[in-house]
Short mmCIF file of C-alpha atoms and ligand atoms in Angstrom, two decimals:
data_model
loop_
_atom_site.label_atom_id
_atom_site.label_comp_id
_atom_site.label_asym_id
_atom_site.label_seq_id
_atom_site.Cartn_x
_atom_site.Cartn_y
_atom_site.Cartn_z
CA UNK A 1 0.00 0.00 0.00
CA UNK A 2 1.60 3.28 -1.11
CA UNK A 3 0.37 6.48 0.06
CA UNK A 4 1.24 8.99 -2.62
CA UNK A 5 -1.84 11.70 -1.91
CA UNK A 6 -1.41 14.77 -3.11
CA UNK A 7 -3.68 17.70 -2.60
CA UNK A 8 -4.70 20.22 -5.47
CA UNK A 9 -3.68 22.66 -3.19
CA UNK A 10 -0.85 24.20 -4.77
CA UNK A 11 -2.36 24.28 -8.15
CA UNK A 12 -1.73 28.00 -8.32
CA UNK A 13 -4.21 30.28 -10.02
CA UNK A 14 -7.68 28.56 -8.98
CA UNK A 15 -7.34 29.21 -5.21
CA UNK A 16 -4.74 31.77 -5.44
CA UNK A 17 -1.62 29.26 -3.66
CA UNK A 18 1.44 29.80 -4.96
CA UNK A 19 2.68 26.74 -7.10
CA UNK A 20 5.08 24.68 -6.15
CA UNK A 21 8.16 24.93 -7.82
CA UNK A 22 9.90 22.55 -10.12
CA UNK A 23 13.67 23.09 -8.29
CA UNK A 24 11.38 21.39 -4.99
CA UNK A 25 11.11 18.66 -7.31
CA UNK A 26 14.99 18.21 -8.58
CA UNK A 27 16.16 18.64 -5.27
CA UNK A 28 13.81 16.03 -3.66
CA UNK A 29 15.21 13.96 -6.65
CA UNK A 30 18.70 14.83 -5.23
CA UNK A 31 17.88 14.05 -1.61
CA UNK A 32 16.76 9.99 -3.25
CA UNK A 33 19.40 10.10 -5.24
CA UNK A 34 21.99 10.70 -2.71
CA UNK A 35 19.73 8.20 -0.14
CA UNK A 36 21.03 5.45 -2.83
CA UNK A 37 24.56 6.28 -3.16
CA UNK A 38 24.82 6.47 0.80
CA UNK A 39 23.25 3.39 1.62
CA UNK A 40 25.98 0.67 0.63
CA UNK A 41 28.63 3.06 2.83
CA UNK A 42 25.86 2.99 5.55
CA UNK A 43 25.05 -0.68 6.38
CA UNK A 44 23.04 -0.49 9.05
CA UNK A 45 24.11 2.88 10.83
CA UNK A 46 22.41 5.75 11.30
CA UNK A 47 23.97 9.29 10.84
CA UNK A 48 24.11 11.10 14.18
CA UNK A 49 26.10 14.55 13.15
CA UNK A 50 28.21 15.66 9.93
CA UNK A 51 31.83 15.68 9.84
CA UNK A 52 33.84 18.64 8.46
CA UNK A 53 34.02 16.96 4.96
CA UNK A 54 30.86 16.47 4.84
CA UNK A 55 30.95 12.65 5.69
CA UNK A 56 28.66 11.02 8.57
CA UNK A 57 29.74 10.50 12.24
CA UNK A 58 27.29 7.29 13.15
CA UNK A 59 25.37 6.30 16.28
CA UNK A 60 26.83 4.54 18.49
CA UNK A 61 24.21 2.82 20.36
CA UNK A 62 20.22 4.31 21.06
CA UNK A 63 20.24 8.03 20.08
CA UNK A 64 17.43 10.41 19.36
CA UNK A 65 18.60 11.40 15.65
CA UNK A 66 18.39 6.92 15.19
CA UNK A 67 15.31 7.35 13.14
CA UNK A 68 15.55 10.05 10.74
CA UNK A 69 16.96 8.12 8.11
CA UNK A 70 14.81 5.83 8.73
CA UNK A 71 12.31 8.62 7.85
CA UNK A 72 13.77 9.08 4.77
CA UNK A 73 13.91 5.89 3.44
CA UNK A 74 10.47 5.45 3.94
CA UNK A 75 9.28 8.95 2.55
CA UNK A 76 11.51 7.93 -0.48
CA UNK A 77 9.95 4.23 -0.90
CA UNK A 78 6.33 6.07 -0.41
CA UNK A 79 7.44 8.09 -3.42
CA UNK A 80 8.70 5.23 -5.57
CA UNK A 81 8.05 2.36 -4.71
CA UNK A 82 11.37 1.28 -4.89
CA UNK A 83 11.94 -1.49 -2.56
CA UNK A 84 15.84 -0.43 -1.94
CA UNK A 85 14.25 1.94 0.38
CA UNK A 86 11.83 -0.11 2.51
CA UNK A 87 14.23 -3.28 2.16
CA UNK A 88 17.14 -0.98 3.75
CA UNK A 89 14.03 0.68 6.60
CA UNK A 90 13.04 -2.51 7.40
CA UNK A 91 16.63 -3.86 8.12
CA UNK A 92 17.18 -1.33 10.39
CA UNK A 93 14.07 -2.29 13.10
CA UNK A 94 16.72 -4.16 15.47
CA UNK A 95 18.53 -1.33 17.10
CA UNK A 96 14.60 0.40 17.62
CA UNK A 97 13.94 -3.19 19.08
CA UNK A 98 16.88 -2.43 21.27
CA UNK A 99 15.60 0.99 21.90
CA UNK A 100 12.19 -0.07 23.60
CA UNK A 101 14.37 -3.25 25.67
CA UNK A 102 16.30 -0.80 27.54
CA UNK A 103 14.62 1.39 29.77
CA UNK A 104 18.04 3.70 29.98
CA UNK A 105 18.32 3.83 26.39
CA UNK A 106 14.57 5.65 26.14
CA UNK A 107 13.85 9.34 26.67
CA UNK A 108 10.95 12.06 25.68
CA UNK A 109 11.90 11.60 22.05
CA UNK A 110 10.59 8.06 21.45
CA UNK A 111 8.36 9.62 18.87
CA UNK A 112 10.92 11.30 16.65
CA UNK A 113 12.36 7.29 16.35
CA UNK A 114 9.31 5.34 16.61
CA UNK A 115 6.99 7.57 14.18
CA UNK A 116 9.86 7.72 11.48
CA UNK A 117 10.50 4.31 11.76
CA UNK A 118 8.23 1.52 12.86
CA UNK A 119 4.93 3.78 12.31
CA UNK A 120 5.67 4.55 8.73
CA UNK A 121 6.36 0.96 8.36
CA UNK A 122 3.16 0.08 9.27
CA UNK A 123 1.69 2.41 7.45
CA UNK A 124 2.95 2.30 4.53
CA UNK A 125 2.80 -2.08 4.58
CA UNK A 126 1.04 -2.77 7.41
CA UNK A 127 3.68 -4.74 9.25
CA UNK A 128 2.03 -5.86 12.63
CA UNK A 129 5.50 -6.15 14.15
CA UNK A 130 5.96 -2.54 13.74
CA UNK A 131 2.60 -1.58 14.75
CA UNK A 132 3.05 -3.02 18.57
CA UNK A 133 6.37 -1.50 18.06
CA UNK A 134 4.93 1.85 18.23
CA UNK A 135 2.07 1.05 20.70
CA UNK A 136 4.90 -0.31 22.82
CA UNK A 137 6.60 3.05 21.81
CA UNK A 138 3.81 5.13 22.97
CA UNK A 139 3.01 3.40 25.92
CA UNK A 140 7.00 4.31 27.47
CA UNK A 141 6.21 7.92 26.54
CA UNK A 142 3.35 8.29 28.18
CA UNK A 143 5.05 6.60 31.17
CA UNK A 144 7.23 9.90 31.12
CA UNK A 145 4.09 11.92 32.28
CA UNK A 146 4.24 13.89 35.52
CA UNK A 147 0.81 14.59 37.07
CA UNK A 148 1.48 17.08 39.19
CA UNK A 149 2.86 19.48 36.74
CA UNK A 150 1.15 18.14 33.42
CA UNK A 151 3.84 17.38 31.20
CA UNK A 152 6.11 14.87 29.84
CA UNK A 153 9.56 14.97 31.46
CA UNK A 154 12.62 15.13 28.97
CA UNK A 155 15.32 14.00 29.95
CA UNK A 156 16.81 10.83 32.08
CA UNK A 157 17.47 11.74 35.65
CA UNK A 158 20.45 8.99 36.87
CA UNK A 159 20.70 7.67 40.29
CA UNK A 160 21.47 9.45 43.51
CA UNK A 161 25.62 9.62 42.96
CA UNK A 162 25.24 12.60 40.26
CA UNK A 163 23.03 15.15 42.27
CA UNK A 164 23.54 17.48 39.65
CA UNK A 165 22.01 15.96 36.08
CA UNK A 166 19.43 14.90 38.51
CA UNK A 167 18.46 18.42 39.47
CA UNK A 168 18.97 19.39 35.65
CA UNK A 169 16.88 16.76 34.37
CA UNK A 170 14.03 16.37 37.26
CA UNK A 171 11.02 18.38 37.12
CA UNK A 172 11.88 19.86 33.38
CA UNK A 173 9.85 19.86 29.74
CA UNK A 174 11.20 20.96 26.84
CA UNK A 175 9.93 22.28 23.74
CA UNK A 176 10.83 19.67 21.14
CA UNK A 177 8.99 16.96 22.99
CA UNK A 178 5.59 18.49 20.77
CA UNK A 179 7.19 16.51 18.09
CA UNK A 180 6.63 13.24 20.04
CA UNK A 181 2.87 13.96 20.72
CA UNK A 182 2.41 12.54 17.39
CA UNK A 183 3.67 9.35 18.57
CA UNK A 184 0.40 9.22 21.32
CA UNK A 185 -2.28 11.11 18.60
CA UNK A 186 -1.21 8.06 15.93
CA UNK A 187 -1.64 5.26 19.39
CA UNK A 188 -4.66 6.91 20.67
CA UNK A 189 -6.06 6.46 16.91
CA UNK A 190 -4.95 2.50 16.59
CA UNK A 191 -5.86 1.70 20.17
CA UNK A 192 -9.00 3.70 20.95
CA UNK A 193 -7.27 4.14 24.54
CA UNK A 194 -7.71 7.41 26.05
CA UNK A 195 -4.67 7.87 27.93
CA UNK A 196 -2.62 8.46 24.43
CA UNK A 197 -4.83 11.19 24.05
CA UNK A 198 -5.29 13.00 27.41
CA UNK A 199 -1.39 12.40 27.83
CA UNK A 200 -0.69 14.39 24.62
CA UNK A 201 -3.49 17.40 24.91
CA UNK A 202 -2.29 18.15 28.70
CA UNK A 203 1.20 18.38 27.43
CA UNK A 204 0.51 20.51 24.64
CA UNK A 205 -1.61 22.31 26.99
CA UNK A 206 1.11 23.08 29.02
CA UNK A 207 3.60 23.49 26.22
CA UNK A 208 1.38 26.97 25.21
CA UNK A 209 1.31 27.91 28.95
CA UNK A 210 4.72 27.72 29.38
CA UNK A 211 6.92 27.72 26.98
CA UNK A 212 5.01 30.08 24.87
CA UNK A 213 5.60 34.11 25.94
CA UNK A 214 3.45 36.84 25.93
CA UNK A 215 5.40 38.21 22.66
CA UNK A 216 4.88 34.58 20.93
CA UNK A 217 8.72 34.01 21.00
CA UNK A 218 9.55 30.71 23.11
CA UNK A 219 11.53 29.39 25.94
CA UNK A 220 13.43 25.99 25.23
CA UNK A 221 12.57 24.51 28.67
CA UNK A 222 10.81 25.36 31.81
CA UNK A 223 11.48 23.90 34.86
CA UNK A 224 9.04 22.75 37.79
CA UNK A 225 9.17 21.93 41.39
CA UNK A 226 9.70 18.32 40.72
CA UNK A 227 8.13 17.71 44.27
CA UNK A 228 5.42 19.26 43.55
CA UNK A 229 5.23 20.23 39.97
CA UNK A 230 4.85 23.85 41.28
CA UNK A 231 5.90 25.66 37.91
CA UNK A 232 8.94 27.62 38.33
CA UNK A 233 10.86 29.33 35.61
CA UNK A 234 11.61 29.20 31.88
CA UNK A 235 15.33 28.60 30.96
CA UNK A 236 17.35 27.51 28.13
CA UNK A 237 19.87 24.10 27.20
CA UNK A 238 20.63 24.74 23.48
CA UNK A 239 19.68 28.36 23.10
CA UNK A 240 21.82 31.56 23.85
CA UNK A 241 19.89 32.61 26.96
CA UNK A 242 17.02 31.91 29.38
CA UNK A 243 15.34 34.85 27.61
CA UNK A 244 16.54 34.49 24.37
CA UNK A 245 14.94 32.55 21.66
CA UNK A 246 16.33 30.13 20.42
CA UNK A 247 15.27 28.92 16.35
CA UNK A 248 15.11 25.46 16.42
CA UNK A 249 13.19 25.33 19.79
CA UNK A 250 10.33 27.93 17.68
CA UNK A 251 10.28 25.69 14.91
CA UNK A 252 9.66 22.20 17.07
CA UNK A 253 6.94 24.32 17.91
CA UNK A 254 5.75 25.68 15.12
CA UNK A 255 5.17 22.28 13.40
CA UNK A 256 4.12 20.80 16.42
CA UNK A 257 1.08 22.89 17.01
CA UNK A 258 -0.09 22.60 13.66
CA UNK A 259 0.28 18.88 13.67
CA UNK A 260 -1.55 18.82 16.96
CA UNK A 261 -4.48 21.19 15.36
CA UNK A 262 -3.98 18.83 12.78
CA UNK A 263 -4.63 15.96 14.47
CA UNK A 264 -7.03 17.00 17.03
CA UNK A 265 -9.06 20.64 15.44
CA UNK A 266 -8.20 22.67 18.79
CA UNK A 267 -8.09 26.07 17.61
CA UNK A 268 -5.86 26.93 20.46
CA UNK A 269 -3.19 24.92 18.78
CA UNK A 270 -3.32 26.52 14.91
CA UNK A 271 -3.63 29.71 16.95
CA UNK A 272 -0.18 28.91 18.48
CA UNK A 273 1.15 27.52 15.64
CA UNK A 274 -0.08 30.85 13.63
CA UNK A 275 1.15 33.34 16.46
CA UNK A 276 4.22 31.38 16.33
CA UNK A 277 5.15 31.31 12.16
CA UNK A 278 4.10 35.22 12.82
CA UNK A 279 7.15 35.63 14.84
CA UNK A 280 9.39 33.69 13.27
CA UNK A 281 8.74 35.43 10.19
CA UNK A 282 9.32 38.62 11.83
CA UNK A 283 12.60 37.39 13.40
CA UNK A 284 14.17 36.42 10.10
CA UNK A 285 14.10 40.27 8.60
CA UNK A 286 15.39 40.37 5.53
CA UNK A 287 17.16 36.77 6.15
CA UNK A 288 16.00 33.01 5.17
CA UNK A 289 17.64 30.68 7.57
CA UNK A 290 17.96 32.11 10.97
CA UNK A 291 20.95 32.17 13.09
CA UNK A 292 21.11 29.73 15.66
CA UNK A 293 19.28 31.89 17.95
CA UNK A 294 17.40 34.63 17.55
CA UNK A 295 19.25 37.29 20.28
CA UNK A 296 22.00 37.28 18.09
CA UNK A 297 23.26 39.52 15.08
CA UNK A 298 22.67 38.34 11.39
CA UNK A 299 26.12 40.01 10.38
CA UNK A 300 27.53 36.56 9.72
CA UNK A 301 29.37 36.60 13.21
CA UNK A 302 27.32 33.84 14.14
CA UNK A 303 26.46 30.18 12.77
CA UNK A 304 23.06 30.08 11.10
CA UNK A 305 21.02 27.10 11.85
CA UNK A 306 19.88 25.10 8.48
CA UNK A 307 17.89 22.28 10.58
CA UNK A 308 15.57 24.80 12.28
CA UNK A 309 14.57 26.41 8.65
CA UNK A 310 14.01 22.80 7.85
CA UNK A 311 11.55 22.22 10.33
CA UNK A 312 9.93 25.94 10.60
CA UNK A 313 9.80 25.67 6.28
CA UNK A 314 7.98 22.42 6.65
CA UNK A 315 5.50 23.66 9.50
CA UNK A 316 4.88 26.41 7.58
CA UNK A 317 3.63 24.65 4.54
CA UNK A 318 1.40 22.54 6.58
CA UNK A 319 0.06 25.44 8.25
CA UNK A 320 -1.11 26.61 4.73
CA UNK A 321 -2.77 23.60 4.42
CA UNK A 322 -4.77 24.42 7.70
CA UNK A 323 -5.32 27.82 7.91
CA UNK A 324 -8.87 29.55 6.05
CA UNK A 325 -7.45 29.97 2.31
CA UNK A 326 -7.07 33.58 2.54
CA UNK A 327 -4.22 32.75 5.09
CA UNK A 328 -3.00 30.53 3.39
CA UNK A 329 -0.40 32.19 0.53
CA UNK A 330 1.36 34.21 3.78
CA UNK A 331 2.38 30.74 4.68
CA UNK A 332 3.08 29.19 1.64
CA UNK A 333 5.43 32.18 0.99
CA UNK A 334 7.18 31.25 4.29
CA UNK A 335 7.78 28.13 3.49
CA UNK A 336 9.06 28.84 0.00
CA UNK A 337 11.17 31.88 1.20
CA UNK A 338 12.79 29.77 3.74
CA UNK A 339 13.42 26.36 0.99
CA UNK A 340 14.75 28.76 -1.51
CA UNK A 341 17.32 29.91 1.79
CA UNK A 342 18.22 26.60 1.81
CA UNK A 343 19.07 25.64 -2.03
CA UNK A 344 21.17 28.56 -1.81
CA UNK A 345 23.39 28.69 1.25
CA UNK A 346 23.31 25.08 2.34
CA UNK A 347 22.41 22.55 -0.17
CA UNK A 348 24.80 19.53 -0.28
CA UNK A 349 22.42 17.71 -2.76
CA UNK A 350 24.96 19.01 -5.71
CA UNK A 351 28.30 18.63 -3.96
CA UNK A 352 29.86 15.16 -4.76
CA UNK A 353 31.48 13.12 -1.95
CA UNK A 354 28.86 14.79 0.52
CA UNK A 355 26.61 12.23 2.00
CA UNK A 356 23.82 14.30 3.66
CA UNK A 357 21.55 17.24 2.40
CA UNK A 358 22.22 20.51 4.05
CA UNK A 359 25.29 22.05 5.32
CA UNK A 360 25.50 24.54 8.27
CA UNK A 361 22.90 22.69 11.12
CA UNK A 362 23.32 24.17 14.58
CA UNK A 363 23.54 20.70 16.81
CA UNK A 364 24.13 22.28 20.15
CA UNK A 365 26.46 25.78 19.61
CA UNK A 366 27.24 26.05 23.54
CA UNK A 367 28.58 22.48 23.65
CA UNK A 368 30.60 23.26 20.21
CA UNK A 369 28.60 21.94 17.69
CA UNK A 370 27.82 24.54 15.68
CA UNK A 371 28.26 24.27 11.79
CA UNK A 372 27.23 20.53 10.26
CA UNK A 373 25.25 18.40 8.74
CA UNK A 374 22.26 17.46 11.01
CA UNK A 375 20.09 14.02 10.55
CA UNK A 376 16.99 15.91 11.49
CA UNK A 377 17.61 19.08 9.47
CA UNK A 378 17.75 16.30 6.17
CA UNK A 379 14.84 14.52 7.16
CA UNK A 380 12.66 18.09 7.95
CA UNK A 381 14.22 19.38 4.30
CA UNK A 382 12.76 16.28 2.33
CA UNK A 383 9.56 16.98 4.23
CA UNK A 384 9.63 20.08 3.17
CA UNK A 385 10.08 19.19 0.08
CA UNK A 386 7.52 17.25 -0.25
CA UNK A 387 4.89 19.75 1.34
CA UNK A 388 6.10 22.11 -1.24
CA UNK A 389 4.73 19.76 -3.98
CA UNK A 390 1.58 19.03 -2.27
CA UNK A 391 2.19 16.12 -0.24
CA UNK A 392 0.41 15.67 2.57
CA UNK A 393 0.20 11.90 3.76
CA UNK A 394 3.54 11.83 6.71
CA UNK A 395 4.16 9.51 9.27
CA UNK A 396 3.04 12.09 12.17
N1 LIG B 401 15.81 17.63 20.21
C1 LIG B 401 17.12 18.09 20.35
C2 LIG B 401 17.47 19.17 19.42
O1 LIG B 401 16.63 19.77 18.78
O2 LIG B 401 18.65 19.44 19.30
#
């Protein structure tokens, strides 16, 4: 069963959209192309960050970033049909196997692996395997949810002997953890169980209460009593400053309310997501792939982060797909603004000996990784792509 649905939404002059544009479709080309010449080098790894020349450092073990090329091998087999793709997917389900057999090995962002990889599987074949995969998936997430303070908790305290990544990681949500609601929505939708669902709205819930400010820019975490789940105070991890705002952490949000309005029709969520594209269009000026955080000058002093347009280009063009269709083109243009950004200052789809898609990702700039190839920007770019064209059938 491929899905290969397209809307008629971008059909230009009829509803007034913008058409997509035929360099989306030569560089999604690119992005398959280089998926084939990559996978013989590959095996069975999975790229974790770039190295200087452009080559992939690989996971060593569970990581987040595990299923994004995952993700893209299945977005490319739903486009083709080409069994290289699913055949090289599929192979890949034993380290996610591993992933949901050790406890230590999970974290908040079960449903960046476990959508990308053993969801789209069943989706796109209907694998049963896969499918309890995910339900198993979705049913350690919600096992991450704190009461008290209504949200999912990032990150992994350890044991009593390091006091201090257990007072970092206790009583703390994050803003990329919207991603993962997707994860519970798709469960909730298999399973008919209701605590997918409740789980996911009373994070997202209090996702726009708290990481969202008055001036719709966003804090990257905010931090709770974790006694009491008495909320406390917004801070950053990745971003420049508690106040600051930092791009990828508005994007993860961007896309994540719309995928929740999506998913569920809460107006409070496309309202977010819409607030939120509003600001991060304002925050880019005259530029088309922000700097790694927004407090900081765009006079080329400071790395720009190519994964965050990824993700904010592809939220955008499924917020046109949501909003009334008089909204829509403002979005549209976003989204095209910010792929255009992209072919132009960071595409690796044209640069032999290159084995990802986009140059100049911000990993994490205060722990020195600044300027690389990113698994997530890649697999956010080919979405994007896709959006561009009219896609609309993902695996969130
Ligand atoms: N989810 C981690 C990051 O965005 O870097």
């Amino acid at each position: 069963m491929i899905h290969s649905q397209k809307t008629s939404y971008f059909s230009g002059a009829s509803n007034g959209q913008p058409d997509g544009k035929p360099e989306y479709q030569a560089a999604l080309s690119r992005c398959m192309q280089r998926l084939r010449e990559i996978l013989p080098v590959a095996g069975l790894r999975n790229p974790k960050i770039g190295r200087d020349d452009n080559t992939w450092a690989w996971c060593d073990g569970p990581d987040w970033v595990m299923g994004f090329l995952s993700g893209e091998l299945w977005l490319a087999y739903q486009l083709t049909g080409d069994t290289v793709f699913s055949n090289a997917a599929q192979a890949r389900r034993g380290a996610f196997r591993q992933m949901l057999d050790n406890r230590k090995a999970q974290d908040h962002d079960l449903g960046f692996v476990f959508s990308l990889s053993c969801v789209a599987q069943w989706q796109l074949t209907g694998d049963q395997t896969a499918r309890s995969m995910g339900i198993e998936a979705a049913r350690a997430l919600v096992s991450r949810f704190r009461e008290d303070g209504q949200y999912i908790q990032a990150w992994n305290p350890v044991g009593p002997h390091d006091r201090e990544q257990a007072t970092f990681a206790n009583g703390r949500m994050i803003a990329d953890t919207i991603q993962n609601l997707a994860l519970l929505h798709w469960a909730h939708r298999e399973t008919g169980i209701a605590d997918f669902r409740e789980v996911a709205d009373m994070h997202e819930a209090t996702s726009l209460r708290h990481l969202v400010r008055e001036d719709d820019t966003t804090f990257h975490t905010f931090c709770f009593d974790p006694a009491t789940g008495a909320p406390l105070r917004g801070e950053t991890h990745q971003g420049y400053a508690d106040a600051s705002c930092w791009a990828r952490g508005q994007a993860w949000l961007i896309h994540g309310f719309a995928n929740c309005y999506r998913v569920t029709g809460n107006p409070a969520s496309l309202d977010a997501a819409v607030r939120l594209a509003g600001k991060f269009e304002d925050l880019l000026g005259d530029t088309a792939v922000p700097v790694w955080d927004f407090a900081l000058p765009t006079d080329g002093t400071h790395p720009v982060d190519s994964s965050a347009a990824a993700v904010a280009a592809a939220g955008a063009l499924m917020l046109c797909t949501l909003v009334p269709a008089d909204q829509a083109p403002r979005w549209a243009a976003l989204g095209y603004r910010i792929l255009d950004g992209l072919l132009i200052d960071c595409d690796l789809t044209k640069v032999d000996g290159a084995q990802g898609f986009l140059a100049h990702g911000a990993g994490h700039v205060p722990a020195g990784r600044g300027d690389a190839m990113l698994p997530y920007g890649d697999y956010y770019f080919m979405e994007a792509l896709m959006r561009a064209q009219g896609h609309t059938a993902f695996f969130w």
